[in-house]
Short mmCIF file of C-alpha atoms in Angstrom, two decimals:
data_model
loop_
_atom_site.label_atom_id
_atom_site.label_comp_id
_atom_site.label_asym_id
_atom_site.label_seq_id
_atom_site.Cartn_x
_atom_site.Cartn_y
_atom_site.Cartn_z
CA MET A 1 126.56 112.10 88.93
CA LYS A 2 125.56 108.46 89.44
CA ILE A 3 122.38 107.97 91.43
CA ALA A 4 121.31 104.48 92.46
CA ILE A 5 117.69 103.80 93.42
CA ILE A 6 117.67 100.58 95.41
CA ASP A 7 115.28 98.12 93.81
CA TYR A 8 114.27 95.33 96.16
CA GLY A 9 111.00 94.46 94.55
CA ALA A 10 108.83 96.66 96.73
CA GLY A 11 107.57 100.14 96.26
CA ASN A 12 106.89 102.72 93.64
CA ILE A 13 110.47 103.18 92.58
CA LYS A 14 109.55 104.62 89.19
CA SER A 15 108.12 107.71 90.90
CA VAL A 16 111.51 108.42 92.40
CA GLN A 17 113.23 107.85 89.07
CA PHE A 18 110.79 110.20 87.31
CA ALA A 19 111.25 112.88 89.98
CA LEU A 20 115.02 112.76 89.40
CA GLU A 21 114.35 112.99 85.68
CA ARG A 22 112.29 116.16 86.21
CA LEU A 23 115.25 117.62 88.10
CA GLY A 24 117.56 116.77 85.21
CA TYR A 25 119.26 113.75 86.76
CA GLU A 26 119.30 110.13 85.77
CA GLY A 27 118.63 107.54 88.45
CA VAL A 28 119.28 103.85 87.94
CA CYS A 29 116.94 101.34 89.60
CA THR A 30 119.21 98.53 90.72
CA SER A 31 119.79 95.74 93.21
CA ASN A 32 123.39 95.24 92.06
CA PRO A 33 125.72 95.73 95.08
CA ASN A 34 128.60 97.06 92.96
CA GLU A 35 126.38 99.56 91.23
CA ILE A 36 124.94 100.73 94.54
CA ARG A 37 128.33 100.91 96.23
CA SER A 38 129.87 102.97 93.43
CA ALA A 39 127.00 105.46 93.12
CA ASP A 40 127.47 109.08 94.24
CA LYS A 41 124.04 109.16 95.85
CA VAL A 42 121.77 106.33 96.91
CA ILE A 43 118.01 106.51 97.32
CA PHE A 44 116.29 103.80 99.32
CA PRO A 45 112.57 104.03 98.60
CA GLY A 46 109.84 102.00 100.12
CA VAL A 47 106.17 101.35 100.08
CA GLY A 48 104.93 98.24 101.74
CA ALA A 49 105.02 96.33 104.95
CA ALA A 50 108.23 96.33 107.03
CA ASN A 51 108.52 92.55 107.40
CA SER A 52 108.05 91.68 103.72
CA ALA A 53 110.48 94.46 102.76
CA MET A 54 113.11 93.18 105.24
CA ASN A 55 112.67 89.66 103.86
CA GLU A 56 113.40 90.93 100.37
CA LEU A 57 116.48 92.84 101.57
CA GLN A 58 117.81 89.75 103.34
CA LYS A 59 117.31 87.55 100.29
CA SER A 60 119.57 89.79 98.24
CA GLY A 61 122.07 90.64 100.97
CA LEU A 62 121.13 94.33 100.73
CA ASN A 63 120.53 94.32 104.50
CA GLU A 64 124.31 94.05 104.93
CA LEU A 65 125.20 96.42 102.14
CA ILE A 66 123.01 99.43 103.00
CA PRO A 67 124.40 100.12 106.51
CA SER A 68 127.95 99.93 105.11
CA LEU A 69 127.44 102.66 102.50
CA LYS A 70 129.60 105.79 102.78
CA GLN A 71 127.96 108.14 100.28
CA PRO A 72 124.77 110.14 101.05
CA VAL A 73 121.83 107.72 101.33
CA MET A 74 118.22 108.85 101.52
CA GLY A 75 115.58 106.45 102.83
CA ILE A 76 112.06 107.46 101.88
CA CYS A 77 108.95 106.52 103.91
CA LEU A 78 109.33 102.80 104.64
CA GLY A 79 112.95 103.17 103.53
CA MET A 80 113.51 105.58 106.44
CA GLN A 81 111.75 103.28 108.88
CA LEU A 82 113.81 100.28 107.74
CA MET A 83 116.99 102.22 108.61
CA CYS A 84 115.92 102.17 112.27
CA THR A 85 116.54 99.37 114.78
CA SER A 86 113.10 97.83 114.70
CA SER A 87 109.50 98.47 113.72
CA GLU A 88 106.32 97.70 115.59
CA GLU A 89 104.93 96.67 112.21
CA ASN A 90 104.84 92.88 112.69
CA ASP A 91 107.68 93.30 115.25
CA THR A 92 110.30 93.50 112.56
CA ALA A 93 114.03 93.80 113.17
CA CYS A 94 115.40 96.41 110.76
CA LEU A 95 118.80 97.70 109.60
CA GLY A 96 119.85 99.44 112.80
CA ILE A 97 121.48 102.52 111.32
CA PHE A 98 119.42 104.79 113.58
CA PRO A 99 119.04 103.47 117.16
CA MET A 100 115.31 104.16 117.04
CA LYS A 101 112.16 102.09 117.36
CA VAL A 102 109.47 102.75 114.77
CA GLN A 103 106.10 103.00 116.48
CA LYS A 104 102.48 102.76 115.42
CA PHE A 105 100.27 105.83 115.62
CA ASN A 106 98.03 105.10 118.54
CA HIS A 107 95.57 107.93 119.01
CA ASP A 108 92.06 108.98 118.11
CA LEU A 109 92.90 110.65 114.82
CA LYS A 110 92.50 108.94 111.46
CA ILE A 111 95.16 106.31 110.79
CA PRO A 112 96.97 105.97 108.37
CA HIS A 113 98.16 109.55 108.38
CA ILE A 114 97.39 110.27 104.73
CA GLY A 115 97.69 113.61 103.03
CA TRP A 116 99.47 116.95 103.04
CA ASN A 117 100.90 118.13 106.32
CA GLN A 118 103.39 120.83 107.29
CA ILE A 119 107.04 120.39 108.20
CA ASP A 120 108.91 122.60 110.67
CA ASP A 121 111.93 122.82 113.00
CA PHE A 122 114.43 122.50 110.19
CA GLY A 123 117.90 121.39 111.20
CA SER A 124 119.54 120.29 107.97
CA SER A 125 120.78 121.67 104.70
CA LEU A 126 118.08 119.53 103.07
CA PHE A 127 115.77 122.44 103.81
CA ASN A 128 117.71 125.17 102.05
CA GLN A 129 115.22 127.46 100.32
CA ILE A 130 112.26 125.73 101.98
CA LEU A 131 109.93 128.01 103.92
CA PRO A 132 108.81 126.82 107.37
CA SER A 133 105.42 125.10 107.43
CA GLY A 134 105.71 123.96 103.84
CA TYR A 135 103.33 121.17 102.83
CA VAL A 136 104.52 117.68 101.94
CA TYR A 137 102.71 114.42 101.30
CA PHE A 138 102.61 111.70 103.94
CA VAL A 139 101.10 108.22 103.79
CA HIS A 140 102.01 106.03 106.77
CA SER A 141 100.71 104.33 109.92
CA TYR A 142 104.05 104.07 111.72
CA TYR A 143 106.39 106.88 112.72
CA VAL A 144 109.89 107.56 114.02
CA PRO A 145 109.73 109.42 117.38
CA LEU A 146 111.65 112.64 117.97
CA SER A 147 115.31 112.20 118.86
CA GLN A 148 118.73 113.83 118.50
CA PHE A 149 118.59 112.63 114.87
CA THR A 150 115.41 114.54 114.02
CA THR A 151 116.06 117.26 111.42
CA SER A 152 112.44 118.32 110.84
CA THR A 153 109.11 117.60 112.46
CA ALA A 154 105.49 117.19 111.52
CA THR A 155 102.53 117.20 113.88
CA TYR A 156 99.76 114.66 113.93
CA SER A 157 98.28 114.81 117.40
CA PHE A 158 101.93 115.06 118.53
CA LYS A 159 105.24 115.90 116.89
CA PHE A 160 107.19 113.14 115.20
CA SER A 161 110.25 112.98 112.93
CA ALA A 162 109.49 114.13 109.40
CA THR A 163 113.17 113.70 108.57
CA ILE A 164 116.18 112.25 110.38
CA GLN A 165 119.90 112.31 109.75
CA LYS A 166 122.94 110.49 111.06
CA ASN A 167 126.25 111.02 109.26
CA ASN A 168 125.64 110.15 105.59
CA PHE A 169 122.22 108.63 106.21
CA PHE A 170 119.08 110.70 105.65
CA GLY A 171 115.52 109.55 106.32
CA CYS A 172 112.42 111.19 104.96
CA GLN A 173 109.01 110.07 106.25
CA PHE A 174 107.05 111.96 103.60
CA HIS A 175 107.36 111.37 99.87
CA PRO A 176 109.48 114.19 98.38
CA GLU A 177 108.88 112.71 94.92
CA LYS A 178 105.14 113.31 95.39
CA SER A 179 105.31 116.54 97.35
CA SER A 180 105.05 119.10 94.58
CA ASP A 181 107.57 121.97 94.51
CA VAL A 182 108.62 121.62 98.16
CA GLY A 183 109.46 117.96 97.66
CA MET A 184 111.37 118.63 94.47
CA GLN A 185 113.48 121.26 96.25
CA ILE A 186 114.30 118.82 99.07
CA LEU A 187 115.35 116.15 96.56
CA ASN A 188 117.42 118.69 94.72
CA ASN A 189 119.10 119.76 97.95
CA PHE A 190 119.95 116.14 98.72
CA LEU A 191 121.45 115.63 95.27
CA LYS A 192 123.59 118.76 95.72
CA LEU A 193 125.07 117.60 99.05
CA MET B 1 98.15 120.40 110.50
CA LEU B 2 96.93 117.63 108.23
CA THR B 3 94.79 119.22 105.54
CA LYS B 4 91.56 118.08 103.90
CA ARG B 5 92.20 116.76 100.42
CA ILE B 6 90.46 117.76 97.18
CA ILE B 7 90.58 114.97 94.63
CA PRO B 8 89.52 115.11 90.98
CA CYS B 9 88.55 111.72 89.59
CA LEU B 10 89.27 110.72 86.00
CA ASP B 11 87.45 107.83 84.35
CA ILE B 12 89.73 106.05 81.92
CA LYS B 13 88.75 103.82 79.02
CA ASP B 14 91.42 102.31 76.78
CA GLY B 15 93.94 104.89 77.99
CA ARG B 16 91.70 107.91 77.36
CA THR B 17 89.61 110.06 79.65
CA VAL B 18 85.89 109.55 79.22
CA LYS B 19 82.80 111.26 80.62
CA GLY B 20 82.65 114.73 79.14
CA VAL B 21 85.85 116.50 79.89
CA ASN B 22 85.95 120.05 78.71
CA PHE B 23 89.02 121.86 79.87
CA VAL B 24 89.68 125.24 78.42
CA GLY B 25 93.12 125.55 76.90
CA LEU B 26 93.72 121.86 76.33
CA ARG B 27 94.13 120.78 72.76
CA ASP B 28 93.30 117.21 73.59
CA ALA B 29 90.90 117.01 76.47
CA GLY B 30 90.81 113.24 76.33
CA ASP B 31 94.46 112.81 77.26
CA PRO B 32 94.56 111.84 80.93
CA VAL B 33 98.21 112.82 81.26
CA LEU B 34 97.54 116.41 80.14
CA LEU B 35 94.60 116.57 82.52
CA ALA B 36 96.66 115.19 85.37
CA GLU B 37 99.32 117.84 84.77
CA LYS B 38 96.71 120.55 84.68
CA TYR B 39 95.14 119.37 87.94
CA SER B 40 98.51 118.92 89.57
CA GLU B 41 99.44 122.52 88.73
CA GLY B 42 95.97 123.76 89.63
CA GLY B 43 96.12 122.77 93.29
CA ALA B 44 94.64 119.25 93.37
CA ASP B 45 95.96 117.29 96.34
CA GLU B 46 95.68 113.90 94.77
CA LEU B 47 94.19 112.25 91.70
CA VAL B 48 92.10 109.12 91.25
CA PHE B 49 92.12 107.22 87.97
CA LEU B 50 89.35 104.73 87.50
CA ASP B 51 89.92 102.34 84.62
CA ILE B 52 86.63 101.27 83.13
CA SER B 53 88.09 99.39 80.15
CA ALA B 54 86.16 96.19 79.67
CA SER B 55 88.92 93.85 78.59
CA ALA B 56 91.94 92.55 80.43
CA ASP B 57 94.24 93.04 77.45
CA LYS B 58 93.97 96.80 77.99
CA ARG B 59 96.04 96.29 81.12
CA LYS B 60 99.23 97.25 79.33
CA THR B 61 97.61 100.51 78.22
CA LEU B 62 96.75 101.29 81.82
CA ILE B 63 100.26 100.55 83.06
CA ASP B 64 101.70 102.82 80.36
CA LEU B 65 99.29 105.51 81.45
CA VAL B 66 100.27 105.15 85.11
CA GLU B 67 103.92 105.54 84.12
CA ASN B 68 103.21 108.62 82.07
CA VAL B 69 101.21 110.25 84.85
CA ALA B 70 103.98 109.49 87.34
CA ARG B 71 106.53 110.93 84.93
CA LYS B 72 104.70 114.23 84.46
CA THR B 73 103.14 114.99 87.84
CA ASN B 74 104.46 115.42 91.35
CA ILE B 75 101.36 114.74 93.40
CA PRO B 76 100.12 111.35 94.57
CA PHE B 77 97.53 109.33 92.71
CA THR B 78 95.37 106.25 93.13
CA VAL B 79 94.50 103.75 90.42
CA GLY B 80 91.40 101.58 90.47
CA GLY B 81 89.33 99.43 88.16
CA GLY B 82 89.88 95.79 87.36
CA ILE B 83 92.47 95.22 90.10
CA ARG B 84 92.06 91.72 91.51
CA THR B 85 95.40 90.18 92.38
CA VAL B 86 98.72 90.86 94.10
CA LYS B 87 100.32 90.94 90.67
CA ASP B 88 97.90 93.62 89.43
CA VAL B 89 98.72 95.79 92.45
CA TYR B 90 102.45 95.19 92.11
CA GLN B 91 102.42 96.36 88.48
CA VAL B 92 100.41 99.51 89.15
CA LEU B 93 102.46 100.56 92.19
CA ARG B 94 105.73 99.80 90.48
CA ALA B 95 104.70 101.98 87.53
CA GLY B 96 104.37 104.92 89.91
CA ALA B 97 100.89 104.88 91.50
CA ASP B 98 100.80 105.58 95.24
CA LYS B 99 97.64 103.72 96.11
CA ILE B 100 95.32 101.29 94.45
CA SER B 101 91.60 100.93 94.93
CA ILE B 102 89.58 97.75 94.80
CA ASN B 103 85.82 97.52 94.74
CA SER B 104 83.90 94.51 93.37
CA ALA B 105 86.91 92.21 93.77
CA ALA B 106 86.86 92.90 97.51
CA VAL B 107 83.14 92.21 97.82
CA LYS B 108 83.47 88.92 95.94
CA ASN B 109 86.60 87.88 97.80
CA PRO B 110 87.08 89.90 101.01
CA LYS B 111 90.29 88.01 101.89
CA ILE B 112 92.06 89.85 99.08
CA ILE B 113 92.06 92.94 101.33
CA ASN B 114 94.05 91.07 104.01
CA GLU B 115 96.39 89.67 101.42
CA LEU B 116 97.13 92.98 99.71
CA SER B 117 97.51 94.80 102.99
CA ASN B 118 100.01 92.20 104.25
CA VAL B 119 102.15 92.47 101.16
CA PHE B 120 101.99 96.19 100.39
CA GLY B 121 101.03 97.73 103.74
CA ASN B 122 97.56 99.06 104.46
CA GLN B 123 98.50 102.64 103.57
CA CYS B 124 98.25 101.97 99.85
CA ILE B 125 95.08 99.87 99.83
CA THR B 126 91.91 101.89 99.29
CA VAL B 127 88.61 100.03 99.26
CA ALA B 128 86.01 101.76 97.09
CA ILE B 129 82.42 101.21 98.13
CA ASP B 130 79.40 102.07 96.00
CA ALA B 131 76.15 102.12 97.92
CA LYS B 132 72.63 103.49 97.91
CA PRO B 133 69.60 103.10 100.16
CA ILE B 134 67.08 100.36 99.41
CA ASN B 135 63.92 100.74 101.49
CA GLY B 136 65.90 103.04 103.74
CA ASP B 137 68.84 100.67 104.30
CA TRP B 138 72.19 101.50 102.71
CA LYS B 139 73.26 98.51 100.60
CA VAL B 140 76.57 97.92 98.84
CA HIS B 141 76.28 97.75 95.04
CA LEU B 142 78.52 96.18 92.42
CA VAL B 143 79.51 96.94 88.83
CA GLY B 144 79.44 100.69 89.11
CA GLY B 145 76.29 100.59 91.20
CA ARG B 146 74.21 98.46 88.86
CA ILE B 147 73.93 95.28 90.94
CA ALA B 148 72.56 95.41 94.47
CA THR B 149 73.90 93.14 97.20
CA ALA B 150 72.46 92.34 100.61
CA ILE B 151 75.58 93.77 102.28
CA ASP B 152 75.04 96.64 104.69
CA LEU B 153 77.21 99.68 103.95
CA PHE B 154 78.20 100.31 107.56
CA GLU B 155 79.00 96.69 108.40
CA TRP B 156 81.06 96.41 105.22
CA SER B 157 82.95 99.62 106.03
CA LYS B 158 83.93 98.22 109.41
CA GLU B 159 84.86 94.87 107.88
CA VAL B 160 87.17 96.35 105.23
CA GLU B 161 88.91 98.35 107.95
CA ASP B 162 89.36 95.23 110.09
CA ARG B 163 90.73 93.36 107.10
CA GLY B 164 93.42 95.96 106.52
CA ALA B 165 92.09 98.63 104.16
CA GLY B 166 93.97 101.89 104.61
CA GLU B 167 91.22 104.14 103.33
CA ILE B 168 87.59 104.01 102.16
CA LEU B 169 86.35 105.77 99.04
CA PHE B 170 82.60 105.86 99.54
CA THR B 171 80.41 106.83 96.59
CA SER B 172 76.72 107.37 97.19
CA MET B 173 74.98 106.12 94.05
CA LYS B 174 71.94 108.03 95.18
CA ASN B 175 73.80 111.33 95.00
CA ASP B 176 76.23 110.59 92.19
CA GLY B 177 75.55 112.78 89.14
CA THR B 178 72.82 114.82 90.85
CA LYS B 179 75.02 117.77 91.87
CA ASN B 180 72.76 118.16 94.89
CA GLY B 181 75.45 117.63 97.48
CA PHE B 182 77.14 114.71 99.21
CA ALA B 183 75.29 112.01 101.18
CA ILE B 184 75.98 113.76 104.47
CA ASP B 185 74.22 111.38 106.86
CA ALA B 186 75.76 108.21 105.45
CA LEU B 187 79.20 109.82 105.17
CA LYS B 188 78.96 111.04 108.75
CA ARG B 189 78.19 107.54 109.95
CA VAL B 190 80.85 105.79 107.85
CA SER B 191 83.54 108.30 108.83
CA GLU B 192 82.66 107.95 112.52
CA ILE B 193 82.61 104.15 112.70
CA VAL B 194 85.99 103.60 111.06
CA GLN B 195 89.33 105.04 112.11
CA ILE B 196 90.80 104.94 108.60
CA PRO B 197 90.37 108.02 106.40
CA VAL B 198 87.21 108.27 104.30
CA ILE B 199 86.96 109.98 100.92
CA ALA B 200 83.51 111.43 100.14
CA SER B 201 82.27 110.90 96.61
CA GLY B 202 79.06 111.49 94.72
CA GLY B 203 76.93 114.59 94.48
CA ALA B 204 79.35 117.53 94.50
CA GLY B 205 77.70 120.43 92.68
CA SER B 206 78.84 123.60 94.43
CA THR B 207 81.49 124.93 96.79
CA GLU B 208 78.85 124.86 99.55
CA ASP B 209 78.63 121.09 99.16
CA PHE B 210 82.33 120.79 99.98
CA ILE B 211 82.04 123.13 102.98
CA ASP B 212 79.08 121.09 104.15
CA VAL B 213 80.76 117.70 103.92
CA PHE B 214 83.85 118.91 105.79
CA HIS B 215 81.86 120.72 108.47
CA LYS B 216 79.32 118.00 109.10
CA THR B 217 81.31 114.77 108.74
CA GLU B 218 84.72 113.38 109.66
CA VAL B 219 85.76 112.70 106.05
CA SER B 220 89.39 113.38 105.16
CA ALA B 221 88.89 114.17 101.50
CA ALA B 222 86.26 114.98 98.90
CA LEU B 223 86.29 113.66 95.37
CA ALA B 224 84.47 114.96 92.31
CA ALA B 225 84.64 114.63 88.56
CA SER B 226 82.41 116.77 86.37
CA VAL B 227 82.44 119.99 88.42
CA PHE B 228 86.20 120.01 88.05
CA HIS B 229 86.37 118.72 84.47
CA TYR B 230 83.95 121.39 83.27
CA GLU B 231 85.64 124.00 85.43
CA GLU B 232 82.37 124.81 87.14
CA ILE B 233 84.52 124.84 90.24
CA LYS B 234 88.18 125.74 90.09
CA ILE B 235 90.18 123.92 92.72
CA LEU B 236 92.17 126.95 93.87
CA ASP B 237 89.01 129.03 94.24
CA LEU B 238 87.38 126.19 96.13
CA LYS B 239 90.34 125.88 98.48
CA ASN B 240 90.35 129.61 99.21
CA ILE B 241 86.67 129.43 100.10
CA LEU B 242 87.25 126.37 102.28
CA LYS B 243 90.07 128.18 104.05
CA ASN B 244 87.82 131.18 104.68
CA ASN B 245 85.39 128.72 106.25
CA LYS B 246 88.08 127.50 108.65
CA ILE B 247 88.70 124.23 106.84
CA GLU B 248 92.42 123.42 106.65
CA VAL B 249 93.62 123.04 103.07
CA ARG B 250 96.94 123.19 101.28
CA ILE B 251 97.21 126.35 99.20
#
């Protein structure tokens, strides 16, 4: 199986590559459109600020490529947020795969939402063999609200989308590559789709 | 529910762990990667690596280490020590670290916090603050607590938040190494005046100290080194005790 990890200069892409390695798969970090298009699975990671990430994607034309992909694509953290229509983070226009607006946490709890929190309300085969209320690692200040695309939730003052799915596009707000056994199982489930 | 985090801290010099590390069952207790694996399997929520190598040419060693830790573990980790520029942060994050921490560099040039936060997002920028009271006033210190500044701890905490820090790692130099408990009053104040998460550091000696800091302050995490390295406290045991004391933890 060919797995492309989209490399657009931002983010801790090595972590994703290493997580695949631990699962016995090889992931290629690449910005090459042909390589991405021909991969069996695509992972779209992201750490960083939405506007600088979108700038990088536009420079390389990846902003056009990603929404046109037909194979399973998983956006992680900022990668998931960038697949939405827009983000309140510096009022950034994003890729528009999910017709959702990414919002800033705006409550009295500590922000960013950093640490291990539980996921529930599973509605996807990504969660095969995952027990409800399993712990995964989040680190973010912006969130995707609940919608028809939500396939699991987490609660931080209120419920928000921990994962989303639309056709072949999967978004994961937490970092499966850093979420111990639960995260590894979710990645494995994605790779087996 | 978001859980409180327990974070072992590893001091790194030239790619090796320093400060008496004495894990049972490890052939090479100085290897930070082996330690990281052991902590990761033993229930740690996160790890902090503090590079105390003196020279800049050890940078490559640190980056290799970050890669090796990321390869072997599946929990998040923060890397600090000697990080000054966007390029430094880029290299460490790209190698697999989740967050970076800056300390003296931020005091000397506070604008670096804004700059890093704009490029990488505030969620991966931790500002480490070392402080202790001088004539009753908490003052920020530099160079591992050796050099005092006139900067007030609480004003600085607020400023780093305003500039875009995503988290504060506050070490009380007064408590550090004493094993007499965390600096509860100062931690309470810091964690109440900022909205970003605060990691408590300095003074952990017993499980009661952890219960205390989570019951009496708003901190999101507690960090310690020697009590974990010497296995005086085992993280899983600690977490079970915290849970019994109604503190939410991941077990």
